[in-house]
mmCIF file of C-alpha atoms in Angstrom:
data_model
loop_
_atom_site.group_PDB
_atom_site.id
_atom_site.type_symbol
_atom_site.label_atom_id
_atom_site.label_comp_id
_atom_site.label_asym_id
_atom_site.label_seq_id
_atom_site.Cartn_x
_atom_site.Cartn_y
_atom_site.Cartn_z
ATOM 1 C CA GLU A 587 98.383 165.816 76.417
ATOM 2 C CA ASP A 588 101.300 167.316 78.353
ATOM 3 C CA GLN A 589 100.192 169.830 80.952
ATOM 4 C CA VAL A 590 101.946 172.075 83.442
ATOM 5 C CA THR A 591 99.820 173.847 86.060
ATOM 6 C CA GLN A 592 101.222 176.420 88.447
ATOM 7 C CA SER A 593 99.548 177.662 91.594
ATOM 8 C CA PRO A 594 98.745 180.109 92.921
ATOM 9 C CA GLU A 595 98.543 182.535 89.979
ATOM 10 C CA ALA A 596 99.628 185.359 92.255
ATOM 11 C CA LEU A 597 101.069 185.492 95.762
ATOM 12 C CA ARG A 598 101.676 188.451 98.049
ATOM 13 C CA LEU A 599 104.056 188.032 100.982
ATOM 14 C CA GLN A 600 105.479 190.288 103.621
ATOM 15 C CA GLU A 601 109.250 190.475 103.787
ATOM 16 C CA GLY A 602 110.466 187.502 105.816
ATOM 17 C CA GLU A 603 107.243 185.488 105.364
ATOM 18 C CA SER A 604 108.224 182.099 103.905
ATOM 19 C CA SER A 605 105.982 180.249 101.451
ATOM 20 C CA SER A 606 105.933 177.771 98.540
ATOM 21 C CA LEU A 607 104.936 177.841 94.894
ATOM 22 C CA ASN A 608 103.540 174.717 93.257
ATOM 23 C CA CYS A 609 104.035 173.225 89.790
ATOM 24 C CA SER A 610 102.077 170.077 88.952
ATOM 25 C CA TYR A 611 102.647 168.269 85.686
ATOM 26 C CA THR A 612 101.445 165.449 83.505
ATOM 27 C CA VAL A 613 103.964 164.514 80.855
ATOM 28 C CA SER A 614 105.001 161.251 79.322
ATOM 29 C CA GLY A 615 108.663 160.584 79.780
ATOM 30 C CA LEU A 616 109.778 163.524 81.914
ATOM 31 C CA ARG A 617 113.368 164.363 81.123
ATOM 32 C CA GLY A 618 113.735 167.323 83.416
ATOM 33 C CA LEU A 619 111.819 170.063 85.205
ATOM 34 C CA PHE A 620 113.030 173.649 85.084
ATOM 35 C CA TRP A 621 112.369 176.732 87.167
ATOM 36 C CA TYR A 622 112.882 180.218 85.736
ATOM 37 C CA ARG A 623 112.534 183.714 87.165
ATOM 38 C CA GLN A 624 111.131 186.484 84.956
ATOM 39 C CA ASP A 625 111.236 190.192 85.766
ATOM 40 C CA PRO A 626 108.749 192.557 84.050
ATOM 41 C CA GLY A 627 109.689 193.298 80.443
ATOM 42 C CA LYS A 628 112.610 190.846 80.438
ATOM 43 C CA GLY A 629 113.302 187.315 79.333
ATOM 44 C CA PRO A 630 113.189 184.409 81.810
ATOM 45 C CA GLU A 631 116.383 183.593 83.712
ATOM 46 C CA PHE A 632 117.322 180.023 84.550
ATOM 47 C CA LEU A 633 117.167 178.992 88.213
ATOM 48 C CA PHE A 634 117.148 175.184 88.582
ATOM 49 C CA THR A 635 116.905 171.876 86.764
ATOM 50 C CA LEU A 636 115.515 168.797 88.559
ATOM 51 C CA TYR A 637 115.608 165.332 87.058
ATOM 52 C CA SER A 638 114.304 162.746 89.492
ATOM 53 C CA ALA A 639 111.834 162.430 92.357
ATOM 54 C CA GLY A 640 113.440 163.313 95.665
ATOM 55 C CA GLU A 641 115.952 165.700 94.137
ATOM 56 C CA GLU A 642 116.431 169.115 95.771
ATOM 57 C CA LYS A 643 118.420 172.179 94.706
ATOM 58 C CA GLU A 644 119.070 175.442 96.538
ATOM 59 C CA LYS A 645 120.142 178.934 95.621
ATOM 60 C CA GLU A 646 120.173 181.682 98.231
ATOM 61 C CA ARG A 647 116.601 181.903 99.594
ATOM 62 C CA LEU A 648 115.158 179.486 97.032
ATOM 63 C CA LYS A 649 114.890 175.698 97.227
ATOM 64 C CA ALA A 650 113.297 173.546 94.541
ATOM 65 C CA THR A 651 112.032 170.018 95.165
ATOM 66 C CA LEU A 652 110.570 167.358 92.878
ATOM 67 C CA THR A 653 108.129 164.477 93.309
ATOM 68 C CA LYS A 654 106.670 162.219 90.650
ATOM 69 C CA LYS A 655 103.793 164.596 89.964
ATOM 70 C CA GLU A 656 104.812 168.029 91.175
ATOM 71 C CA SER A 657 107.562 170.414 92.085
ATOM 72 C CA PHE A 658 107.711 173.053 94.790
ATOM 73 C CA LEU A 659 109.708 176.243 94.885
ATOM 74 C CA HIS A 660 110.191 177.145 98.541
ATOM 75 C CA ILE A 661 111.064 180.744 99.360
ATOM 76 C CA THR A 662 112.582 181.272 102.791
ATOM 77 C CA ALA A 663 112.503 184.732 104.395
ATOM 78 C CA PRO A 664 111.886 186.506 101.076
ATOM 79 C CA LYS A 665 113.059 190.041 100.325
ATOM 80 C CA PRO A 666 111.427 192.623 98.030
ATOM 81 C CA GLU A 667 114.024 191.850 95.345
ATOM 82 C CA ASP A 668 112.568 188.329 95.090
ATOM 83 C CA SER A 669 109.441 189.865 93.536
ATOM 84 C CA ALA A 670 109.081 188.403 90.029
ATOM 85 C CA THR A 671 107.102 185.863 88.037
ATOM 86 C CA TYR A 672 108.355 182.319 88.538
ATOM 87 C CA LEU A 673 107.907 179.930 85.622
ATOM 88 C CA CYS A 674 107.984 176.146 85.678
ATOM 89 C CA ALA A 675 108.656 174.071 82.548
ATOM 90 C CA VAL A 676 108.973 170.375 81.765
ATOM 91 C CA HIS A 677 111.323 168.929 79.187
ATOM 92 C CA ARG A 678 110.054 166.266 76.880
ATOM 93 C CA ALA A 679 111.503 164.597 73.836
ATOM 94 C CA GLN A 680 109.178 163.501 71.071
ATOM 95 C CA GLY A 681 109.774 162.592 67.455
ATOM 96 C CA GLY A 682 113.421 163.606 67.574
ATOM 97 C CA SER A 683 112.724 167.091 68.914
ATOM 98 C CA GLU A 684 113.385 168.480 72.364
ATOM 99 C CA LYS A 685 110.836 170.900 73.799
ATOM 100 C CA LEU A 686 110.003 172.736 76.976
ATOM 101 C CA VAL A 687 106.338 173.005 77.956
ATOM 102 C CA PHE A 688 105.714 175.988 80.237
ATOM 103 C CA GLY A 689 103.200 176.715 82.953
ATOM 104 C CA LYS A 690 101.534 180.133 83.150
ATOM 105 C CA GLY A 691 103.654 181.247 86.061
ATOM 106 C CA THR A 692 103.183 182.530 89.598
ATOM 107 C CA LYS A 693 103.547 186.255 90.125
ATOM 108 C CA LEU A 694 105.232 186.840 93.490
ATOM 109 C CA THR A 695 105.146 190.205 95.233
ATOM 110 C CA VAL A 696 107.145 190.701 98.420
ATOM 111 C CA ASN A 697 106.235 193.815 100.364
ATOM 112 C CA PRO A 698 108.802 195.518 102.641
ATOM 113 C CA ASP B 379 129.959 187.645 76.758
ATOM 114 C CA GLY B 380 127.799 184.995 75.106
ATOM 115 C CA GLY B 381 124.086 185.490 74.887
ATOM 116 C CA ILE B 382 121.010 186.123 72.781
ATOM 117 C CA THR B 383 120.238 189.532 71.346
ATOM 118 C CA GLN B 384 116.723 190.473 70.317
ATOM 119 C CA SER B 385 115.954 193.665 68.464
ATOM 120 C CA PRO B 386 114.232 195.978 68.517
ATOM 121 C CA LYS B 387 113.070 196.125 72.142
ATOM 122 C CA TYR B 388 109.844 197.899 71.109
ATOM 123 C CA LEU B 389 108.141 197.677 67.721
ATOM 124 C CA PHE B 390 104.993 199.293 66.403
ATOM 125 C CA ARG B 391 103.090 197.855 63.469
ATOM 126 C CA LYS B 392 100.333 199.364 61.397
ATOM 127 C CA GLU B 393 97.408 197.273 60.265
ATOM 128 C CA GLY B 394 98.303 195.218 57.174
ATOM 129 C CA GLN B 395 102.064 195.493 57.604
ATOM 130 C CA ASN B 396 104.592 192.715 57.896
ATOM 131 C CA VAL B 397 107.310 193.208 60.499
ATOM 132 C CA THR B 398 110.444 191.205 61.256
ATOM 133 C CA LEU B 399 111.872 190.579 64.722
ATOM 134 C CA SER B 400 115.571 189.863 64.940
ATOM 135 C CA CYS B 401 117.188 187.166 67.093
ATOM 136 C CA GLU B 402 120.957 186.539 67.127
ATOM 137 C CA GLN B 403 122.935 184.207 69.420
ATOM 138 C CA ASN B 404 126.665 183.699 69.906
ATOM 139 C CA LEU B 405 126.379 180.680 72.195
ATOM 140 C CA ASN B 406 126.993 178.158 69.405
ATOM 141 C CA HIS B 407 123.619 176.604 70.222
ATOM 142 C CA ASP B 408 122.051 174.318 67.664
ATOM 143 C CA ALA B 409 118.377 174.875 68.462
ATOM 144 C CA MET B 410 116.452 178.128 68.468
ATOM 145 C CA TYR B 411 112.853 178.919 69.422
ATOM 146 C CA TRP B 412 110.269 181.689 69.223
ATOM 147 C CA TYR B 413 107.639 182.115 71.926
ATOM 148 C CA ARG B 414 104.782 184.522 72.332
ATOM 149 C CA GLN B 415 103.793 185.679 75.823
ATOM 150 C CA ASP B 416 100.419 187.227 76.625
ATOM 151 C CA PRO B 417 99.162 188.191 80.094
ATOM 152 C CA GLY B 418 97.667 185.165 81.827
ATOM 153 C CA GLN B 419 98.555 182.819 78.953
ATOM 154 C CA GLY B 420 102.098 181.803 79.647
ATOM 155 C CA LEU B 421 104.633 181.098 76.904
ATOM 156 C CA ARG B 422 103.297 179.620 73.667
ATOM 157 C CA LEU B 423 105.622 178.128 71.044
ATOM 158 C CA ILE B 424 105.433 179.700 67.569
ATOM 159 C CA TYR B 425 108.298 178.053 65.641
ATOM 160 C CA TYR B 426 111.480 176.185 66.430
ATOM 161 C CA SER B 427 114.568 175.110 64.545
ATOM 162 C CA GLN B 428 117.027 172.407 65.518
ATOM 163 C CA ILE B 429 119.395 172.814 62.599
ATOM 164 C CA VAL B 430 120.256 175.315 59.879
ATOM 165 C CA ASN B 431 117.817 175.383 56.937
ATOM 166 C CA ASP B 432 115.190 173.439 58.865
ATOM 167 C CA PHE B 433 112.354 174.555 61.143
ATOM 168 C CA GLN B 434 109.038 173.264 62.474
ATOM 169 C CA LYS B 435 105.742 174.836 63.426
ATOM 170 C CA GLY B 436 104.889 175.128 67.066
ATOM 171 C CA ASP B 437 101.458 175.444 68.632
ATOM 172 C CA ILE B 438 100.499 178.868 67.215
ATOM 173 C CA ALA B 439 102.364 179.233 63.888
ATOM 174 C CA GLU B 440 99.510 180.740 61.854
ATOM 175 C CA GLY B 441 100.330 184.273 60.687
ATOM 176 C CA TYR B 442 104.059 183.901 61.372
ATOM 177 C CA SER B 443 107.065 182.847 59.290
ATOM 178 C CA VAL B 444 110.736 182.159 60.064
ATOM 179 C CA SER B 445 114.031 181.382 58.367
ATOM 180 C CA ARG B 446 117.241 179.748 59.588
ATOM 181 C CA GLU B 447 119.939 180.474 57.031
ATOM 182 C CA LYS B 448 122.698 180.777 59.622
ATOM 183 C CA LYS B 449 123.245 178.984 62.911
ATOM 184 C CA GLU B 450 123.406 182.278 64.770
ATOM 185 C CA SER B 451 120.237 183.856 63.429
ATOM 186 C CA PHE B 452 116.522 183.004 63.603
ATOM 187 C CA PRO B 453 114.365 185.988 62.500
ATOM 188 C CA LEU B 454 110.590 185.936 62.968
ATOM 189 C CA THR B 455 108.240 187.710 60.557
ATOM 190 C CA VAL B 456 104.800 188.663 61.830
ATOM 191 C CA THR B 457 102.618 188.841 58.728
ATOM 192 C CA SER B 458 99.403 190.730 58.114
ATOM 193 C CA ALA B 459 97.605 187.371 58.434
ATOM 194 C CA GLN B 460 98.253 187.424 62.190
ATOM 195 C CA LYS B 461 95.074 189.072 63.460
ATOM 196 C CA ASN B 462 96.162 189.773 67.021
ATOM 197 C CA PRO B 463 99.925 190.355 66.993
ATOM 198 C CA THR B 464 100.207 192.631 70.023
ATOM 199 C CA ALA B 465 102.298 190.619 72.502
ATOM 200 C CA PHE B 466 105.729 190.115 74.049
ATOM 201 C CA TYR B 467 107.933 187.927 71.835
ATOM 202 C CA LEU B 468 110.777 185.858 73.260
ATOM 203 C CA CYS B 469 113.558 184.107 71.388
ATOM 204 C CA ALA B 470 115.485 181.272 73.018
ATOM 205 C CA SER B 471 118.242 178.824 72.182
ATOM 206 C CA SER B 472 119.592 175.552 73.524
ATOM 207 C CA ARG B 473 122.233 172.911 72.908
ATOM 208 C CA SER B 474 120.807 169.814 71.292
ATOM 209 C CA SER B 475 123.268 167.577 73.126
ATOM 210 C CA ASP B 476 123.073 169.140 76.595
ATOM 211 C CA PHE B 477 119.754 170.205 78.033
ATOM 212 C CA ASN B 478 120.989 170.768 81.595
ATOM 213 C CA TYR B 479 120.162 174.447 81.534
ATOM 214 C CA GLY B 480 117.074 174.288 79.359
ATOM 215 C CA TYR B 481 116.798 177.375 77.234
ATOM 216 C CA THR B 482 118.704 180.645 77.261
ATOM 217 C CA PHE B 483 116.312 183.503 76.557
ATOM 218 C CA GLY B 484 116.723 186.889 74.952
ATOM 219 C CA SER B 485 115.353 190.047 76.533
ATOM 220 C CA GLY B 486 112.262 190.119 74.328
ATOM 221 C CA THR B 487 110.547 192.380 71.789
ATOM 222 C CA ARG B 488 107.254 194.053 72.637
ATOM 223 C CA LEU B 489 105.143 194.406 69.496
ATOM 224 C CA THR B 490 102.166 196.757 69.442
ATOM 225 C CA VAL B 491 99.652 197.260 66.644
ATOM 226 C CA VAL B 492 98.764 200.930 66.142
#
């Protein structure tokens, strides 16, 4: 069964304190791993897509990396506006349908 | 600007009532999805549709129904058979031929049973 596990469930950081969020997955035939940001009461917003082990992508203070079994979202010198829930999802194709399987998310709080 | 519009933003349902959540997209996406989000549970797939006049059940379809009569629209009906409908509902869409950006999500509808 496909599984996506994110850790930690919640993370509190001080402004400027760098850290990483983890997404581990078991899926047959990974076709892509996605990171989304979700603010309270809103829909998720796309951040990154990663396709193969060793791939890295960056956007402002965020960098996403991928290995064969997990992905990390590194946050460098975070600011309070980075506070949000970060969702990881894996893309799989089965029986002619394309689906994303989501983890439960990591709620990040950055204190000033 | 292209995007997905969900309405209403807040919806209140009495016991025994059916309610319909609207989802419209102008992205020319083929596939559309409905997810339910509960605290601590993540996103769970209710129904999805990859083409007009066709849709499939997701992981938690019981008590819900959908239709896909137009490419742009994918309404979700929460029926009285759904025993615990209070949740945040998200609609999403994607291109069938290009999955580079995964899904595009709407801003959600929060449904509360009163």
